[in-house]
Amino acid sequence: MTDEQDKQPEEKPKRRRTRAKAGEGGEAPQRRARRTEAAAAEDEATAKDAPAAEAGGEAEAEAAAPQKPRRRRRTAKPKAEATEAEATAEAEPAEAVAEAEPEEAAEAEPAEAAEVEPPSEAAPARRRREREPGAAPPVVRAHARYVRSSARKARLVCEHIRGKSVEDARAILEFTPRAAARDWRKLLESAVANAEHNHELVGEDLQIREAYADEGPTLKRYRPRAMGRATRIRKRTAHLTIALTPQDGGAKEGSR
């Protein structure tokens, strides 16, 4: 037993905290009250000084930062003044040019007066084209192709106007009671216009040298008939031709 007791460590005695009673001394509660009052006073002072310190710090930071120069706004001139200034600037060179113009005009007037020519006379009427002696008379042609008329019916009309003057042919075609006469009349006017425009001839002095009709292609159509049959319909066309020549050099009747 003695050996086991010797091996066990000795236990240290626990210290007990002694609290001063209020009745015995009274010093501890008074110290605590003073400390709390002092801490409250410090907190109030710090709370009051905090905004001032922050304001002072911001002011110091602004003072330390470099200040940017402020831009000045340009005062816009009123539009009336600007327009007046431009008008005066443009008027000065205009006045200088106006002063120089009368002198130049005075010098140029006699030259212009000398260059003025009398007005030319009106253009003369269309003249006959002079032909060299011994030369063949000009022949003016006009063609009408694929006319919706048979060549036989067209020939019955052109036989009346071949070898006639333009005025006589117009009168004949005007009173011919055939449908082909209208196509011949249009073709005659076209030939007269060609002679006047291309060859400088007078239309009233021309006569019809040639007038003939050639067969054109035939259009095939079909017509139903009795007993389920079909008969062919031939729609014939013709090519019309007119040749004009001056009256003094052309033959009275054409070869056809």
CSV table of C-alpha atoms in Angstrom, one decimal:
chain,number,residue,atom,x,y,z
A,1,MET,CA,0.0,0.0,0.0
A,2,THR,CA,2.7,2.3,0.8
A,3,ASP,CA,4.3,1.8,-2.6
A,4,GLU,CA,1.0,2.6,-4.4
A,5,GLN,CA,0.5,5.7,-2.3
A,6,ASP,CA,4.0,6.8,-3.2
A,7,LYS,CA,3.4,6.4,-6.9
A,8,GLN,CA,0.2,8.6,-7.0
A,9,PRO,CA,0.8,12.3,-7.8
A,10,GLU,CA,0.0,14.7,-5.1
A,11,GLU,CA,-3.2,16.7,-5.7
A,12,LYS,CA,-2.8,20.5,-5.7
A,13,PRO,CA,-5.2,22.4,-3.6
A,14,LYS,CA,-7.8,24.4,-5.6
A,15,ARG,CA,-7.8,28.1,-5.2
A,16,ARG,CA,-11.1,29.7,-4.3
A,17,ARG,CA,-12.0,33.1,-5.7
A,18,THR,CA,-13.1,35.4,-3.0
A,19,ARG,CA,-15.6,38.0,-3.9
A,20,ALA,CA,-15.7,41.1,-1.8
A,21,LYS,CA,-19.0,41.5,-0.2
A,22,ALA,CA,-20.7,44.8,-0.5
A,23,GLY,CA,-21.1,45.1,3.2
A,24,GLU,CA,-17.5,44.4,4.0
A,25,GLY,CA,-15.4,46.9,2.0
A,26,GLY,CA,-17.7,48.6,-0.7
A,27,GLU,CA,-14.7,49.5,-2.9
A,28,ALA,CA,-15.3,47.0,-5.7
A,29,PRO,CA,-18.9,48.1,-6.7
A,30,GLN,CA,-17.8,51.7,-6.7
A,31,ARG,CA,-14.9,51.0,-9.0
A,32,ARG,CA,-17.2,49.1,-11.4
A,33,ALA,CA,-19.7,52.0,-11.5
A,34,ARG,CA,-16.9,54.5,-12.3
A,35,ARG,CA,-15.6,52.3,-15.0
A,36,THR,CA,-19.0,52.0,-16.7
A,37,GLU,CA,-19.6,55.8,-16.4
A,38,ALA,CA,-16.2,56.4,-18.0
A,39,ALA,CA,-16.8,53.9,-20.8
A,40,ALA,CA,-20.2,55.5,-21.6
A,41,ALA,CA,-18.6,59.0,-21.7
A,42,GLU,CA,-15.9,57.8,-24.1
A,43,ASP,CA,-18.5,56.2,-26.3
A,44,GLU,CA,-20.5,59.4,-26.5
A,45,ALA,CA,-17.4,61.4,-27.3
A,46,THR,CA,-16.3,59.0,-30.0
A,47,ALA,CA,-19.9,59.1,-31.5
A,48,LYS,CA,-19.8,62.9,-31.6
A,49,ASP,CA,-16.3,63.1,-33.1
A,50,ALA,CA,-16.9,60.4,-35.8
A,51,PRO,CA,-18.9,62.5,-38.3
A,52,ALA,CA,-16.5,65.4,-37.9
A,53,ALA,CA,-13.5,63.1,-38.5
A,54,GLU,CA,-15.2,61.6,-41.5
A,55,ALA,CA,-15.9,65.1,-43.0
A,56,GLY,CA,-12.4,66.2,-42.3
A,57,GLY,CA,-11.0,63.1,-44.0
A,58,GLU,CA,-13.1,63.6,-47.1
A,59,ALA,CA,-12.0,67.3,-47.2
A,60,GLU,CA,-8.4,66.3,-47.0
A,61,ALA,CA,-8.9,63.7,-49.7
A,62,GLU,CA,-10.5,66.3,-52.0
A,63,ALA,CA,-7.8,68.8,-51.3
A,64,ALA,CA,-5.1,66.2,-52.0
A,65,ALA,CA,-6.7,65.1,-55.4
A,66,PRO,CA,-5.7,67.3,-58.4
A,67,GLN,CA,-8.6,69.6,-59.5
A,68,LYS,CA,-9.7,69.3,-63.2
A,69,PRO,CA,-10.0,72.5,-65.1
A,70,ARG,CA,-13.6,73.4,-65.8
A,71,ARG,CA,-14.6,73.7,-69.4
A,72,ARG,CA,-16.1,77.0,-70.4
A,73,ARG,CA,-19.2,76.9,-72.7
A,74,ARG,CA,-19.0,78.9,-75.8
A,75,THR,CA,-21.6,81.5,-76.0
A,76,ALA,CA,-23.6,80.9,-79.2
A,77,LYS,CA,-24.0,83.9,-81.4
A,78,PRO,CA,-27.6,84.7,-82.3
A,79,LYS,CA,-28.6,83.5,-85.8
A,80,ALA,CA,-29.5,87.0,-86.9
A,81,GLU,CA,-26.0,88.3,-86.3
A,82,ALA,CA,-24.4,85.4,-88.0
A,83,THR,CA,-26.6,85.8,-91.1
A,84,GLU,CA,-25.9,89.5,-91.2
A,85,ALA,CA,-22.2,88.9,-91.0
A,86,GLU,CA,-22.3,86.4,-93.9
A,87,ALA,CA,-24.5,88.7,-96.0
A,88,THR,CA,-22.1,91.6,-95.6
A,89,ALA,CA,-19.1,89.3,-96.4
A,90,GLU,CA,-20.9,88.2,-99.6
A,91,ALA,CA,-22.1,91.7,-100.5
A,92,GLU,CA,-18.6,93.2,-100.6
A,93,PRO,CA,-17.3,91.1,-103.4
A,94,ALA,CA,-20.6,91.3,-105.2
A,95,GLU,CA,-20.4,95.1,-105.1
A,96,ALA,CA,-16.8,95.0,-106.4
A,97,VAL,CA,-17.9,92.8,-109.3
A,98,ALA,CA,-20.9,95.1,-110.0
A,99,GLU,CA,-18.6,98.1,-110.2
A,100,ALA,CA,-16.3,96.3,-112.6
A,101,GLU,CA,-19.2,95.0,-114.8
A,102,PRO,CA,-20.3,98.4,-116.2
A,103,GLU,CA,-16.9,99.2,-117.5
A,104,GLU,CA,-16.6,95.9,-119.2
A,105,ALA,CA,-20.2,96.2,-120.6
A,106,ALA,CA,-19.4,99.6,-121.9
A,107,GLU,CA,-16.4,98.3,-123.7
A,108,ALA,CA,-18.2,95.2,-125.1
A,109,GLU,CA,-21.3,97.0,-126.4
A,110,PRO,CA,-19.8,98.3,-129.7
A,111,ALA,CA,-18.3,94.8,-130.5
A,112,GLU,CA,-21.7,93.1,-129.9
A,113,ALA,CA,-23.5,95.8,-132.0
A,114,ALA,CA,-21.1,95.1,-134.9
A,115,GLU,CA,-21.6,91.3,-134.7
A,116,VAL,CA,-25.4,91.5,-134.8
A,117,GLU,CA,-26.7,90.1,-138.1
A,118,PRO,CA,-30.2,90.6,-139.6
A,119,PRO,CA,-32.6,87.8,-138.9
A,120,SER,CA,-32.5,85.0,-141.4
A,121,GLU,CA,-35.5,84.6,-143.7
A,122,ALA,CA,-38.0,81.8,-143.1
A,123,ALA,CA,-37.0,78.4,-144.5
A,124,PRO,CA,-38.2,78.0,-148.1
A,125,ALA,CA,-40.8,75.4,-149.0
A,126,ARG,CA,-39.8,71.9,-150.0
A,127,ARG,CA,-38.1,72.0,-153.4
A,128,ARG,CA,-37.9,69.4,-156.1
A,129,ARG,CA,-34.7,67.4,-156.0
A,130,GLU,CA,-32.7,68.3,-159.1
A,131,ARG,CA,-31.8,65.3,-161.1
A,132,GLU,CA,-28.8,65.0,-163.4
A,133,PRO,CA,-29.6,64.8,-167.1
A,134,GLY,CA,-29.7,61.2,-168.4
A,135,ALA,CA,-30.0,59.7,-164.8
A,136,ALA,CA,-32.7,57.2,-164.0
A,137,PRO,CA,-35.6,58.6,-162.0
A,138,PRO,CA,-35.7,57.6,-158.3
A,139,VAL,CA,-38.1,54.8,-157.3
A,140,VAL,CA,-39.6,54.8,-153.8
A,141,ARG,CA,-41.1,51.6,-152.5
A,142,ALA,CA,-43.3,50.5,-149.6
A,143,HIS,CA,-44.2,47.0,-148.6
A,144,ALA,CA,-47.0,45.6,-146.5
A,145,ARG,CA,-46.5,41.9,-145.5
A,146,TYR,CA,-49.0,39.3,-144.1
A,147,VAL,CA,-52.1,41.3,-145.0
A,148,ARG,CA,-55.2,39.3,-144.0
A,149,SER,CA,-56.6,39.3,-147.5
A,150,SER,CA,-56.2,36.9,-150.5
A,151,ALA,CA,-53.8,38.0,-153.2
A,152,ARG,CA,-56.7,37.7,-155.8
A,153,LYS,CA,-58.9,40.2,-154.0
A,154,ALA,CA,-56.0,42.6,-153.5
A,155,ARG,CA,-55.2,42.5,-157.3
A,156,LEU,CA,-58.7,43.5,-158.2
A,157,VAL,CA,-58.1,46.8,-156.4
A,158,CYS,CA,-54.5,47.5,-157.4
A,159,GLU,CA,-55.3,47.2,-161.1
A,160,HIS,CA,-57.4,50.5,-160.8
A,161,ILE,CA,-54.6,52.6,-159.3
A,162,ARG,CA,-51.5,51.4,-161.3
A,163,GLY,CA,-50.1,54.2,-163.4
A,164,LYS,CA,-52.3,56.9,-161.8
A,165,SER,CA,-51.0,60.0,-160.0
A,166,VAL,CA,-51.1,60.0,-156.2
A,167,GLU,CA,-54.1,62.4,-156.1
A,168,ASP,CA,-56.1,60.2,-158.5
A,169,ALA,CA,-55.1,57.0,-156.6
A,170,ARG,CA,-56.3,58.5,-153.3
A,171,ALA,CA,-59.7,59.4,-154.8
A,172,ILE,CA,-60.1,55.9,-156.4
A,173,LEU,CA,-59.2,54.1,-153.1
A,174,GLU,CA,-61.5,56.4,-151.1
A,175,PHE,CA,-64.6,55.3,-153.0
A,176,THR,CA,-63.7,51.7,-153.8
A,177,PRO,CA,-66.2,49.4,-152.0
A,178,ARG,CA,-63.8,46.6,-151.2
A,179,ALA,CA,-62.1,45.8,-147.9
A,180,ALA,CA,-58.6,45.5,-149.6
A,181,ALA,CA,-58.9,49.2,-150.6
A,182,ARG,CA,-58.2,50.3,-147.0
A,183,ASP,CA,-54.9,48.3,-146.9
A,184,TRP,CA,-53.8,49.8,-150.3
A,185,ARG,CA,-54.7,53.4,-149.1
A,186,LYS,CA,-52.5,52.9,-145.9
A,187,LEU,CA,-49.7,51.6,-148.1
A,188,LEU,CA,-49.9,54.5,-150.5
A,189,GLU,CA,-49.6,57.0,-147.7
A,190,SER,CA,-46.6,55.2,-146.3
A,191,ALA,CA,-44.9,55.3,-149.7
A,192,VAL,CA,-45.5,59.1,-150.1
A,193,ALA,CA,-44.0,59.7,-146.6
A,194,ASN,CA,-40.9,57.7,-147.6
A,195,ALA,CA,-40.5,59.8,-150.7
A,196,GLU,CA,-40.8,63.1,-148.9
A,197,HIS,CA,-38.6,62.2,-145.9
A,198,ASN,CA,-35.9,60.0,-147.5
A,199,HIS,CA,-35.6,61.4,-151.0
A,200,GLU,CA,-36.9,65.0,-150.6
A,201,LEU,CA,-39.6,64.7,-153.2
A,202,VAL,CA,-43.0,66.3,-153.4
A,203,GLY,CA,-45.8,63.9,-152.8
A,204,GLU,CA,-48.3,65.5,-155.2
A,205,ASP,CA,-45.8,65.2,-158.1
A,206,LEU,CA,-45.5,61.4,-157.8
A,207,GLN,CA,-47.3,58.7,-159.7
A,208,ILE,CA,-47.7,55.0,-159.1
A,209,ARG,CA,-45.2,53.0,-161.1
A,210,GLU,CA,-45.8,49.6,-159.7
A,211,ALA,CA,-48.6,48.0,-157.6
A,212,TYR,CA,-48.8,44.3,-157.1
A,213,ALA,CA,-49.9,41.7,-154.6
A,214,ASP,CA,-48.1,38.4,-153.9
A,215,GLU,CA,-49.4,35.4,-152.1
A,216,GLY,CA,-48.4,34.9,-148.5
A,217,PRO,CA,-48.6,31.9,-146.1
A,218,THR,CA,-52.0,30.3,-145.6
A,219,LEU,CA,-53.4,29.7,-142.2
A,220,LYS,CA,-55.1,26.3,-141.8
A,221,ARG,CA,-58.3,26.1,-139.7
A,222,TYR,CA,-60.9,23.3,-139.5
A,223,ARG,CA,-64.7,23.4,-139.3
A,224,PRO,CA,-66.9,20.5,-138.1
A,225,ARG,CA,-69.4,19.1,-140.6
A,226,ALA,CA,-72.1,16.4,-140.7
A,227,MET,CA,-71.5,12.8,-140.0
A,228,GLY,CA,-68.5,13.6,-137.8
A,229,ARG,CA,-66.4,15.1,-140.5
A,230,ALA,CA,-64.2,18.2,-140.6
A,231,THR,CA,-63.4,20.4,-143.5
A,232,ARG,CA,-60.3,22.7,-143.9
A,233,ILE,CA,-60.6,26.4,-143.9
A,234,ARG,CA,-57.8,28.3,-145.7
A,235,LYS,CA,-57.1,31.8,-144.3
A,236,ARG,CA,-55.0,33.3,-147.0
A,237,THR,CA,-52.5,36.3,-146.7
A,238,ALA,CA,-50.9,38.6,-149.2
A,239,HIS,CA,-47.8,40.8,-149.5
A,240,LEU,CA,-48.6,44.2,-151.0
A,241,THR,CA,-46.0,46.4,-152.8
A,242,ILE,CA,-46.2,50.0,-154.2
A,243,ALA,CA,-43.5,51.8,-156.1
A,244,LEU,CA,-43.6,55.6,-156.7
A,245,THR,CA,-41.7,57.8,-159.2
A,246,PRO,CA,-41.9,61.4,-160.4
A,247,GLN,CA,-44.5,62.0,-163.1
A,248,ASP,CA,-42.1,63.4,-165.7
A,249,GLY,CA,-39.8,60.4,-165.7
A,250,GLY,CA,-42.0,57.4,-164.9
A,251,ALA,CA,-44.0,55.2,-167.2
A,252,LYS,CA,-47.7,55.6,-167.2
A,253,GLU,CA,-48.4,51.9,-166.6
A,254,GLY,CA,-46.3,49.4,-164.8
A,255,SER,CA,-45.1,46.1,-166.1
A,256,ARG,CA,-47.6,44.2,-164.0
